[in-house]
XYZ file of N, CA and C in Angstrom:
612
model
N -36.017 -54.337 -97.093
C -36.551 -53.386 -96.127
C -37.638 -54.062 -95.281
N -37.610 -53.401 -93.901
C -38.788 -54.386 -93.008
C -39.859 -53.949 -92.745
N -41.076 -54.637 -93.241
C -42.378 -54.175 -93.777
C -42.859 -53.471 -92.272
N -43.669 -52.258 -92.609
C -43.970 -51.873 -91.304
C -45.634 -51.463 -91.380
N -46.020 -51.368 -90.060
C -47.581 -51.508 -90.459
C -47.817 -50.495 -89.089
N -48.776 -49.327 -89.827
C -48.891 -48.304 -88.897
C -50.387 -48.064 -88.670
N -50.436 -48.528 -87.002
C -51.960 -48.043 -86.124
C -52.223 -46.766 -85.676
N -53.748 -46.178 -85.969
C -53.851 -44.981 -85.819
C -55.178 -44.680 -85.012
N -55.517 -44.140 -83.854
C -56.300 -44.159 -83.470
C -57.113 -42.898 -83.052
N -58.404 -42.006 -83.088
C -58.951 -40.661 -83.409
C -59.370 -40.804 -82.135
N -59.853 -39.371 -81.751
C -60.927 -39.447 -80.127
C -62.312 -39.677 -80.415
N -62.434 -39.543 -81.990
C -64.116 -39.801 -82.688
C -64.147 -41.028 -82.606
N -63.543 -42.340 -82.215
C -63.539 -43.152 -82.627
C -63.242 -44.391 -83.386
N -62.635 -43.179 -84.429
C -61.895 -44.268 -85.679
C -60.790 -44.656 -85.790
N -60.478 -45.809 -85.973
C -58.979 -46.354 -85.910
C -59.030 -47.406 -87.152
N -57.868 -47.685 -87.042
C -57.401 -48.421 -88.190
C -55.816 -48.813 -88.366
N -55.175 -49.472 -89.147
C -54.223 -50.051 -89.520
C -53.682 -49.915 -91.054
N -52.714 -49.378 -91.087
C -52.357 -48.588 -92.417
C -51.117 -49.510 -92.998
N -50.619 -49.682 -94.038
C -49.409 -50.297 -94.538
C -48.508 -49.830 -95.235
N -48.793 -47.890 -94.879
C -47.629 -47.412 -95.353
C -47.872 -45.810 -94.579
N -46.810 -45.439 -94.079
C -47.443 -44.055 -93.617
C -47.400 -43.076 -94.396
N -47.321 -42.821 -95.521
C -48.374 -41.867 -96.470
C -50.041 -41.643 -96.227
N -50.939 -42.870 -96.024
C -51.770 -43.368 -95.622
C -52.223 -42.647 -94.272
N -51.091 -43.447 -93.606
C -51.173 -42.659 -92.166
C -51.396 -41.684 -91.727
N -50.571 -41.202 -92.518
C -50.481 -39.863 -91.976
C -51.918 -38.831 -92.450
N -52.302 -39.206 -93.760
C -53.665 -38.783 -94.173
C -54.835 -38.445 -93.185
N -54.953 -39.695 -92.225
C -55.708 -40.037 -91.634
C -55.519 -38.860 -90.240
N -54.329 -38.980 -89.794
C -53.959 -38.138 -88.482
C -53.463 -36.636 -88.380
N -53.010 -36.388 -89.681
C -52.650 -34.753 -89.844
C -53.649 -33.902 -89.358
N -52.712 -33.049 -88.967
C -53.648 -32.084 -87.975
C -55.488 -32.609 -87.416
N -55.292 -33.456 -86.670
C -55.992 -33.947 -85.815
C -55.656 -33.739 -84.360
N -56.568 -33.365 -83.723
C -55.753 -32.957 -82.273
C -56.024 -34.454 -81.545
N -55.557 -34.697 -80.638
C -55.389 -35.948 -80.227
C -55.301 -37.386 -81.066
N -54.970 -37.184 -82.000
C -54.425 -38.631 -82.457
C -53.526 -39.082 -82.026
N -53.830 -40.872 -82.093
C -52.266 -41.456 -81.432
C -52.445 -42.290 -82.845
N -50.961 -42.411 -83.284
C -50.328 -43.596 -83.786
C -49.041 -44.147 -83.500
N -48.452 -45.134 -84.218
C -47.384 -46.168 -83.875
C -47.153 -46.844 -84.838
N -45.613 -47.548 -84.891
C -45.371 -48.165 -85.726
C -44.840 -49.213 -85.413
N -45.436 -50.542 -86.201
C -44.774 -52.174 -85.732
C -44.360 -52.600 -86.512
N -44.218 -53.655 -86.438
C -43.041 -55.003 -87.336
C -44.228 -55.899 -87.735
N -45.254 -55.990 -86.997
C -46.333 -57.205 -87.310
C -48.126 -56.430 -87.335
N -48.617 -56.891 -88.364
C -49.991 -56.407 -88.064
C -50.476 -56.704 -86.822
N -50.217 -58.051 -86.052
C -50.508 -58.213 -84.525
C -50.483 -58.179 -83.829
N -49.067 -56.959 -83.439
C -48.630 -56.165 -82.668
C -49.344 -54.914 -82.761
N -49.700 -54.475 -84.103
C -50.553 -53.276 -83.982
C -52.095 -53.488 -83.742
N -52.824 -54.527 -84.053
C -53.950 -54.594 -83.657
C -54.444 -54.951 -82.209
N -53.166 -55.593 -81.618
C -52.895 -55.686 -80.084
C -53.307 -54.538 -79.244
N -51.951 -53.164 -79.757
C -52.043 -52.257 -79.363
C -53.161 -51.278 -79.364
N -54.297 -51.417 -80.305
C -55.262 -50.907 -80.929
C -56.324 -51.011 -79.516
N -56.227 -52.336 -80.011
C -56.994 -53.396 -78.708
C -57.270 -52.912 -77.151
N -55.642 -52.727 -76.825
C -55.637 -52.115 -75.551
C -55.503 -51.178 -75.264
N -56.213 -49.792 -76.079
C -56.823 -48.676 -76.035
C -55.314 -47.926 -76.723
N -54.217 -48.083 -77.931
C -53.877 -47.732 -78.193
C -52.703 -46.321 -77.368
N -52.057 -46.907 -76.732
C -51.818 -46.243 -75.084
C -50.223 -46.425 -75.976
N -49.082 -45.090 -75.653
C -47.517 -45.384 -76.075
C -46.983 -46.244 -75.604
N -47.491 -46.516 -74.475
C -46.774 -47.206 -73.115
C -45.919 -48.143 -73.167
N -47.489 -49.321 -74.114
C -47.745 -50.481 -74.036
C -46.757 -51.234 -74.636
N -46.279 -50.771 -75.806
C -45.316 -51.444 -76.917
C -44.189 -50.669 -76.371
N -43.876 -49.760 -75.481
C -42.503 -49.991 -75.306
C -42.296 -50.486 -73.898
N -42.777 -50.632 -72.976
C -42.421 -51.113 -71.901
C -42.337 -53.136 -72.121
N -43.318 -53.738 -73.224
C -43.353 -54.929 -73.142
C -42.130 -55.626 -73.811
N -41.529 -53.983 -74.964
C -40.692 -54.932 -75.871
C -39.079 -54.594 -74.950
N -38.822 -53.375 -74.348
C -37.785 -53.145 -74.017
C -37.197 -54.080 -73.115
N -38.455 -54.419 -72.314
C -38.190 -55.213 -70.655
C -37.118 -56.478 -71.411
N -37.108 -56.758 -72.462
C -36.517 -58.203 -73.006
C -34.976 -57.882 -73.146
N -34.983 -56.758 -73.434
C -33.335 -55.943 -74.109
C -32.479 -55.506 -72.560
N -31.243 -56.137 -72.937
C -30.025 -55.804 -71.606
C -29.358 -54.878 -72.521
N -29.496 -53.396 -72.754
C -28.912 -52.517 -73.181
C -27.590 -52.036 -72.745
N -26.492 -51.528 -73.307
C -25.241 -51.200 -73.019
C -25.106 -49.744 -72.572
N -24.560 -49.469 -71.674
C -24.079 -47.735 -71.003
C -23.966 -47.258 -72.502
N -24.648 -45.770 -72.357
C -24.298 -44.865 -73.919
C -25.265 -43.852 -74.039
N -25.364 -43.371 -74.864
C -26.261 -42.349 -74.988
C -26.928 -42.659 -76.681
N -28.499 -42.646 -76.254
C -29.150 -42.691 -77.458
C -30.060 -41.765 -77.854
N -30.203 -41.812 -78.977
C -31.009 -40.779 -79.651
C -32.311 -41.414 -80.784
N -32.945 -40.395 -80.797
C -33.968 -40.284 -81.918
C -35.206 -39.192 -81.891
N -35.724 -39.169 -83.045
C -36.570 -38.182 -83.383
C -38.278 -38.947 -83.990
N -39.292 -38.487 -83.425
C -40.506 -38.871 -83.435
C -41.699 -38.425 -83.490
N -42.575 -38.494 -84.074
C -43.833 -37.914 -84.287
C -45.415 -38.228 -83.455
N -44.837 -38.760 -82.313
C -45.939 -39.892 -81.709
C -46.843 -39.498 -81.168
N -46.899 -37.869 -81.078
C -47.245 -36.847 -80.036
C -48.577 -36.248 -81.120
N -48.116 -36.268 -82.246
C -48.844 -35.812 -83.026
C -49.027 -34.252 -83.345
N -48.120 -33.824 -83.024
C -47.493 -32.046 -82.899
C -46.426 -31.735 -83.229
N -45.820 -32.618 -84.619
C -44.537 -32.058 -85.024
C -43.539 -33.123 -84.452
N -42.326 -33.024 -85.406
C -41.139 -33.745 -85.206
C -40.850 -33.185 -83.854
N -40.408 -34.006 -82.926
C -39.386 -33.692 -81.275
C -38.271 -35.093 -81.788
N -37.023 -34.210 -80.531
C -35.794 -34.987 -80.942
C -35.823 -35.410 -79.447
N -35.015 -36.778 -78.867
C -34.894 -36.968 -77.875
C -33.023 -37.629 -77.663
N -32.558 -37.399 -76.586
C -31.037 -38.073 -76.417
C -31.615 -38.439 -74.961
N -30.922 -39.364 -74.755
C -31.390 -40.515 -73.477
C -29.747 -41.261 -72.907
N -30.102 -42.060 -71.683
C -29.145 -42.526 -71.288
C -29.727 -44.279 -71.747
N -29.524 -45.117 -71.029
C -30.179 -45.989 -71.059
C -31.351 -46.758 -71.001
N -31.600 -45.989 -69.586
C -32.922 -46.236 -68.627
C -33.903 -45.445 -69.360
N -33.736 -44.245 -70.270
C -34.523 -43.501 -70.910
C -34.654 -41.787 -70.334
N -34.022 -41.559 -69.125
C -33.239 -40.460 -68.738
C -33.122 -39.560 -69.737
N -33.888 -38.326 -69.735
C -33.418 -37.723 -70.637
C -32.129 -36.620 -70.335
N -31.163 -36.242 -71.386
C -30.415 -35.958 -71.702
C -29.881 -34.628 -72.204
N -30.943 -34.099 -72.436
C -30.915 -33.044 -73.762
C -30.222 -31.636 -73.155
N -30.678 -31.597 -71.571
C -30.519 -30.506 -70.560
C -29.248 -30.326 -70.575
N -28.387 -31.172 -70.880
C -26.634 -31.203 -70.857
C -26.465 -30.869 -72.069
N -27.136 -30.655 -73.117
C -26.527 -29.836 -74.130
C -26.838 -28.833 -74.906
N -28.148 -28.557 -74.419
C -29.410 -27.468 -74.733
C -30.135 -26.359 -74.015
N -30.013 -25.479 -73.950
C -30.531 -24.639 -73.380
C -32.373 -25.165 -72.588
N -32.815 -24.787 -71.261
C -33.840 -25.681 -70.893
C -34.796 -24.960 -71.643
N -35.120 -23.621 -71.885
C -36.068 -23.173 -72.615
C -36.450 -24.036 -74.485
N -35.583 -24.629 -74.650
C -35.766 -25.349 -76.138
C -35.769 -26.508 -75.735
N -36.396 -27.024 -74.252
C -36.839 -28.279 -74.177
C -38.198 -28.349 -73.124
N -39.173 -29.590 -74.234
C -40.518 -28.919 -73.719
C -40.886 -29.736 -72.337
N -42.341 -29.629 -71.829
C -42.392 -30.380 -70.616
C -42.278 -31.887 -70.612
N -42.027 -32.311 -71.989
C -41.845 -33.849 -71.977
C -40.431 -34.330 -71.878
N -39.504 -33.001 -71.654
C -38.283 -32.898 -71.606
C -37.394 -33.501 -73.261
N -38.260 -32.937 -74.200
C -37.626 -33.245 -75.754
C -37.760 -31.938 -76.791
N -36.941 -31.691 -77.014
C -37.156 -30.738 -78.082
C -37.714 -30.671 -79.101
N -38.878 -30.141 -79.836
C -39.559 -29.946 -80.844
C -39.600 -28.829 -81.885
N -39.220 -29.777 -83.237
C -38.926 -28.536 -84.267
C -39.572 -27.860 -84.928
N -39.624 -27.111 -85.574
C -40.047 -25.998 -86.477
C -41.154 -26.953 -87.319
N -42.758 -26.620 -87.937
C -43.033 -27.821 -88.917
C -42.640 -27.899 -89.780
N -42.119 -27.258 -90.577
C -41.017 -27.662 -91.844
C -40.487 -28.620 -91.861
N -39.787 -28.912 -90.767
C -38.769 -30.128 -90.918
C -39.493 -31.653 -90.746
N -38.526 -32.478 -91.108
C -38.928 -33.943 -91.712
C -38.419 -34.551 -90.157
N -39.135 -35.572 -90.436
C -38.438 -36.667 -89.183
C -37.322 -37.057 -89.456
N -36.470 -37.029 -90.696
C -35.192 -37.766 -90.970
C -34.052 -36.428 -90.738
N -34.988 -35.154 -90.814
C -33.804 -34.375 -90.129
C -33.952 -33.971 -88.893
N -34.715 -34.305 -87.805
C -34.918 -34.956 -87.159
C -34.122 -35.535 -86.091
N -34.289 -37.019 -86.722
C -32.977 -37.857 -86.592
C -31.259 -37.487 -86.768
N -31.377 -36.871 -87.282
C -30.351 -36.010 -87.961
C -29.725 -35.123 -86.870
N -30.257 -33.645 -86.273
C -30.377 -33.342 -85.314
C -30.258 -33.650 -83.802
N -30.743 -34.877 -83.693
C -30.938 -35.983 -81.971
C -29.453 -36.484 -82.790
N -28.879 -36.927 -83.503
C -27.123 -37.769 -83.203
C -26.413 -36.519 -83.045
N -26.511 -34.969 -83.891
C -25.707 -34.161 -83.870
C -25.723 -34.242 -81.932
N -26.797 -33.995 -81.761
C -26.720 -33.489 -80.044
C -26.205 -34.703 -79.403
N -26.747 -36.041 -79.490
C -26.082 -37.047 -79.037
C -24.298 -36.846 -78.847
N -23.938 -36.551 -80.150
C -22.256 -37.096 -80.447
C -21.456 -35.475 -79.778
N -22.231 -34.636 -79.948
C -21.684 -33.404 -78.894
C -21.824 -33.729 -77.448
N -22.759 -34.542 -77.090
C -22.757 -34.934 -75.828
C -21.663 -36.232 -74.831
N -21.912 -36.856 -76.207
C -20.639 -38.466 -75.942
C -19.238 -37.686 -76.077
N -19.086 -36.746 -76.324
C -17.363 -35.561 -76.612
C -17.358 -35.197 -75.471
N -18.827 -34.464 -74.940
C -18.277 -33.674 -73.617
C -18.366 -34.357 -72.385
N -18.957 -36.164 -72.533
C -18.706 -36.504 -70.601
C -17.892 -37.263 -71.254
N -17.570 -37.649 -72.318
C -16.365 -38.619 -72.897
C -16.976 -40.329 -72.656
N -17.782 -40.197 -73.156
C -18.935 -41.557 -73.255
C -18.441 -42.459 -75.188
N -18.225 -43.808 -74.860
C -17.955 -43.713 -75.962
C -18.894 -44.399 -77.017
N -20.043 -45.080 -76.366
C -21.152 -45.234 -77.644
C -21.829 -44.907 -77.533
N -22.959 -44.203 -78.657
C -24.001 -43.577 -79.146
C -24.864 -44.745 -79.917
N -26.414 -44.924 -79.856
C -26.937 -45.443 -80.592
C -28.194 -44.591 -81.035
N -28.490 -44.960 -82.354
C -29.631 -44.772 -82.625
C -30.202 -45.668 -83.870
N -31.564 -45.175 -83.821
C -32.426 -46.514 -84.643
C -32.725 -46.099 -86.320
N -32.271 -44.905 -86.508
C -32.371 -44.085 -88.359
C -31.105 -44.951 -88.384
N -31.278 -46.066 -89.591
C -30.386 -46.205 -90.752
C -29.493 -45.445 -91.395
N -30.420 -44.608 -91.967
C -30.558 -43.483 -92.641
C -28.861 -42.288 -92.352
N -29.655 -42.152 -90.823
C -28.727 -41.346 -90.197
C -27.369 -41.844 -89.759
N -27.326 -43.086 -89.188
C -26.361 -43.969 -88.725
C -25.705 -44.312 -89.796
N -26.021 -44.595 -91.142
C -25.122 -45.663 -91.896
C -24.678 -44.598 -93.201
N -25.485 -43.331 -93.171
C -25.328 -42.950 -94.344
C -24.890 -41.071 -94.235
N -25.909 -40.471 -93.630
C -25.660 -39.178 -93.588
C -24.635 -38.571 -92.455
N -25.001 -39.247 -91.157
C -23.756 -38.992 -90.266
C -22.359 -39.075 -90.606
N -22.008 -39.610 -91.853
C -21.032 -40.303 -92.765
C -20.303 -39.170 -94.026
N -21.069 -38.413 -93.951
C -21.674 -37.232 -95.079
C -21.808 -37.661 -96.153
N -22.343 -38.781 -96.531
C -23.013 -39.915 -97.587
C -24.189 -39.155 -97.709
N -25.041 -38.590 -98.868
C -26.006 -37.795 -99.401
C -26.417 -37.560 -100.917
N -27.595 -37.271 -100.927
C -27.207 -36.791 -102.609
C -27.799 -35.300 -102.447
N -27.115 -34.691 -102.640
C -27.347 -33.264 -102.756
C -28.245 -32.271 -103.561
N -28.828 -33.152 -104.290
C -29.594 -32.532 -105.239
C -30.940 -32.939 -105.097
N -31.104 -34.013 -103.870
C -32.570 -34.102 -103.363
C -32.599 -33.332 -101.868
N -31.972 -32.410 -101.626
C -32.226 -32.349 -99.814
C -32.173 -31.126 -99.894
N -32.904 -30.549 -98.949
C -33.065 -28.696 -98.877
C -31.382 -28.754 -97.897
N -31.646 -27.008 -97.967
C -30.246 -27.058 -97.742
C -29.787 -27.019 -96.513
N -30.611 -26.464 -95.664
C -30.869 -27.222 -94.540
C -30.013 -28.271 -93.947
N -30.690 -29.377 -94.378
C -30.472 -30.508 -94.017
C -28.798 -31.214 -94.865
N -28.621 -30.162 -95.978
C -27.059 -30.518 -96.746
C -25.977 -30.146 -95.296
N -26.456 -28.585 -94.945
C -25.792 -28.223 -93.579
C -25.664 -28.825 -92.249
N -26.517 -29.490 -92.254
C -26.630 -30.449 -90.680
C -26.048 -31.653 -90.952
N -25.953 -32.526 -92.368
C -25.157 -33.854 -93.047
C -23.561 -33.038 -92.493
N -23.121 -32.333 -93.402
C -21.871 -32.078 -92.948
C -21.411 -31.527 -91.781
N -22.150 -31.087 -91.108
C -22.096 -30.719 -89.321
C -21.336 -31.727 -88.802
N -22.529 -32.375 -89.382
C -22.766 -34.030 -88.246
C -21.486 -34.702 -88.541
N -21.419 -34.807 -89.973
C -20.207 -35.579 -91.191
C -19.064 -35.179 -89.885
N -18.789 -34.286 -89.987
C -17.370 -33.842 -88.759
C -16.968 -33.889 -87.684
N -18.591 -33.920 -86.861
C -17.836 -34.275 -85.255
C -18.672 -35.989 -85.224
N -18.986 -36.478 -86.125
C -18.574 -38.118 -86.204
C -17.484 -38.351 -85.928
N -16.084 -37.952 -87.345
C -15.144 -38.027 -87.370
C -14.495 -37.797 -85.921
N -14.498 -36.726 -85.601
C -13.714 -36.031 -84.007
C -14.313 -37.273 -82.995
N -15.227 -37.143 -83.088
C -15.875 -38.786 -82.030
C -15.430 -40.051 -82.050
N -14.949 -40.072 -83.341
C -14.116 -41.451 -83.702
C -13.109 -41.464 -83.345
N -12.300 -40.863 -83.962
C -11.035 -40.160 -83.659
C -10.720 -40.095 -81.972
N -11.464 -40.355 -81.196
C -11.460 -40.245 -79.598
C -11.516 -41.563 -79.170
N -11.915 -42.148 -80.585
C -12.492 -44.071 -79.817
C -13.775 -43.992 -79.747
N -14.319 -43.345 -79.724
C -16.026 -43.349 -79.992
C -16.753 -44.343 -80.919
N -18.110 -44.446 -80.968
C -18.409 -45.603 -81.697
C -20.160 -45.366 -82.048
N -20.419 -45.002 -83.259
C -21.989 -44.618 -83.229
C -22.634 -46.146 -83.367
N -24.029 -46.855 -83.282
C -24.050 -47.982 -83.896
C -25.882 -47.843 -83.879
N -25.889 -48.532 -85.337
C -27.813 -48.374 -85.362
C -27.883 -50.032 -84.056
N -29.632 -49.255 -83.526
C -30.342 -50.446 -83.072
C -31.751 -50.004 -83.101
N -32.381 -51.550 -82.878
C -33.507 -51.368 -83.556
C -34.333 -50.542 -82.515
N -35.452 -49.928 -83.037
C -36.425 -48.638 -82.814
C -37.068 -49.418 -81.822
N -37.918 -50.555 -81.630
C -38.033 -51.265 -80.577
C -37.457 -51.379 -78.893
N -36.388 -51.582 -79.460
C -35.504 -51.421 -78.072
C -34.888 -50.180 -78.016
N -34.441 -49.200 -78.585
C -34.213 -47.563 -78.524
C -34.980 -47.234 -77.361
N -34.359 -46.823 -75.761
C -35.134 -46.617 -74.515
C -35.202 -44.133 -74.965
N -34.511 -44.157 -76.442
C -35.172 -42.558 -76.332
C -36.154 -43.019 -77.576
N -36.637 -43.479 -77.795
C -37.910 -44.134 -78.956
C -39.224 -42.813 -78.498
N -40.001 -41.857 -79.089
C -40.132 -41.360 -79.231
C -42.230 -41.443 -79.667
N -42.228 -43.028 -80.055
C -43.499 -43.583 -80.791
C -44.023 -43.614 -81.511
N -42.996 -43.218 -82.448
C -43.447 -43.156 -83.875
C -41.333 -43.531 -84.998
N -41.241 -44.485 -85.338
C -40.005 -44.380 -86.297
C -40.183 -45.303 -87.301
């Protein structure tokens, strides 16, 4: 697994660098204006820290490197600091969601935000369901997103059932089915990394 190291920064002042977001999250729960993020290198996050801890920064420097493929991507993120939001995107980062969602259940950042109950991995969960209903209806045939999780295992209806509310058993097999129908068309889901993900969200 790839070690991840999460920067967190307060309007009081305090910031810091965490090495697991349990931690993290300690620090930023219900805090109104907190920003955090998540990197690959402590020196990417103390970078970001550095230069006033801004979303911007780490995705405009890392994406500019990535020649991304036509498709529609997804993911779900906490970066906002107000609850899981799901996002579906085109390439450019275009959002998406308006083609398959009613506009009232999408907020002014143009992403939908869930209930607090829910987890970021259902979440993720949620942003491919809407993704792969979306790649069906303009007939688009790859989808990416940056959950493992979601990509390699639950979209799959791969689960264990006896750890997941039920909820989220219902949205595995949702999803589990119009994978299939998506495939079945020539379709093609595929993880990439959260870095280059142009619906990245600022927090995965």
């Amino acid at each position: 697994m790839v070690k991840k190291f999460y920067a967190y920064f307060l309007l009081k002042g305090e910031y810091g660098i965490c090495v697991n977001w349990a931690d993290c999250e300690k620090k930023v729960k219900g805090v109104k204006g907190a920003r955090f993020q998540s990197f690959n290198s402590e020196e990417e996050a103390e970078k970001w820290l550095r230069e006033g801890a801004k979303y911007e920064s780490k995705v405009k420097s890392q994406r500019s490197k990535v020649n991304l493929l036509p498709g529609i991507y997804f993911d779900a993120g906490t970066g906002r600091g107000q609850g899981v939001e799901i996002n579906v995107t085109d390439k450019s980062g275009s959002s998406l969601l308006h083609k398959v969602m009613p506009m009232a259940k999408i907020n002014k950042f143009k992403v939908h935000r869930l209930s607090k109950e829910f987890t970021n991995n259902y979440g993720e969960l949620l942003a491919c369901y809407y993704a792969l209903r979306l790649a069906l209806k303009i007939k688009v045939k790859k989808v990416f997103g940056d959950s493992r999780l979601v990509v390699n295992f639950w979209s799959k209806g791969i689960m264990r059932k006896n750890t997941l509310p039920k909820d989220t058993i219902s949205l595995v097999k949702k999803v589990s089915l119009l994978r299939k129908k998506y495939e079945f068309s020539g379709g093609e889901i595929t993880h990439i990394s959260g870095d280059d993900n142009p619906a990245d969200l600022g927090f995965h």
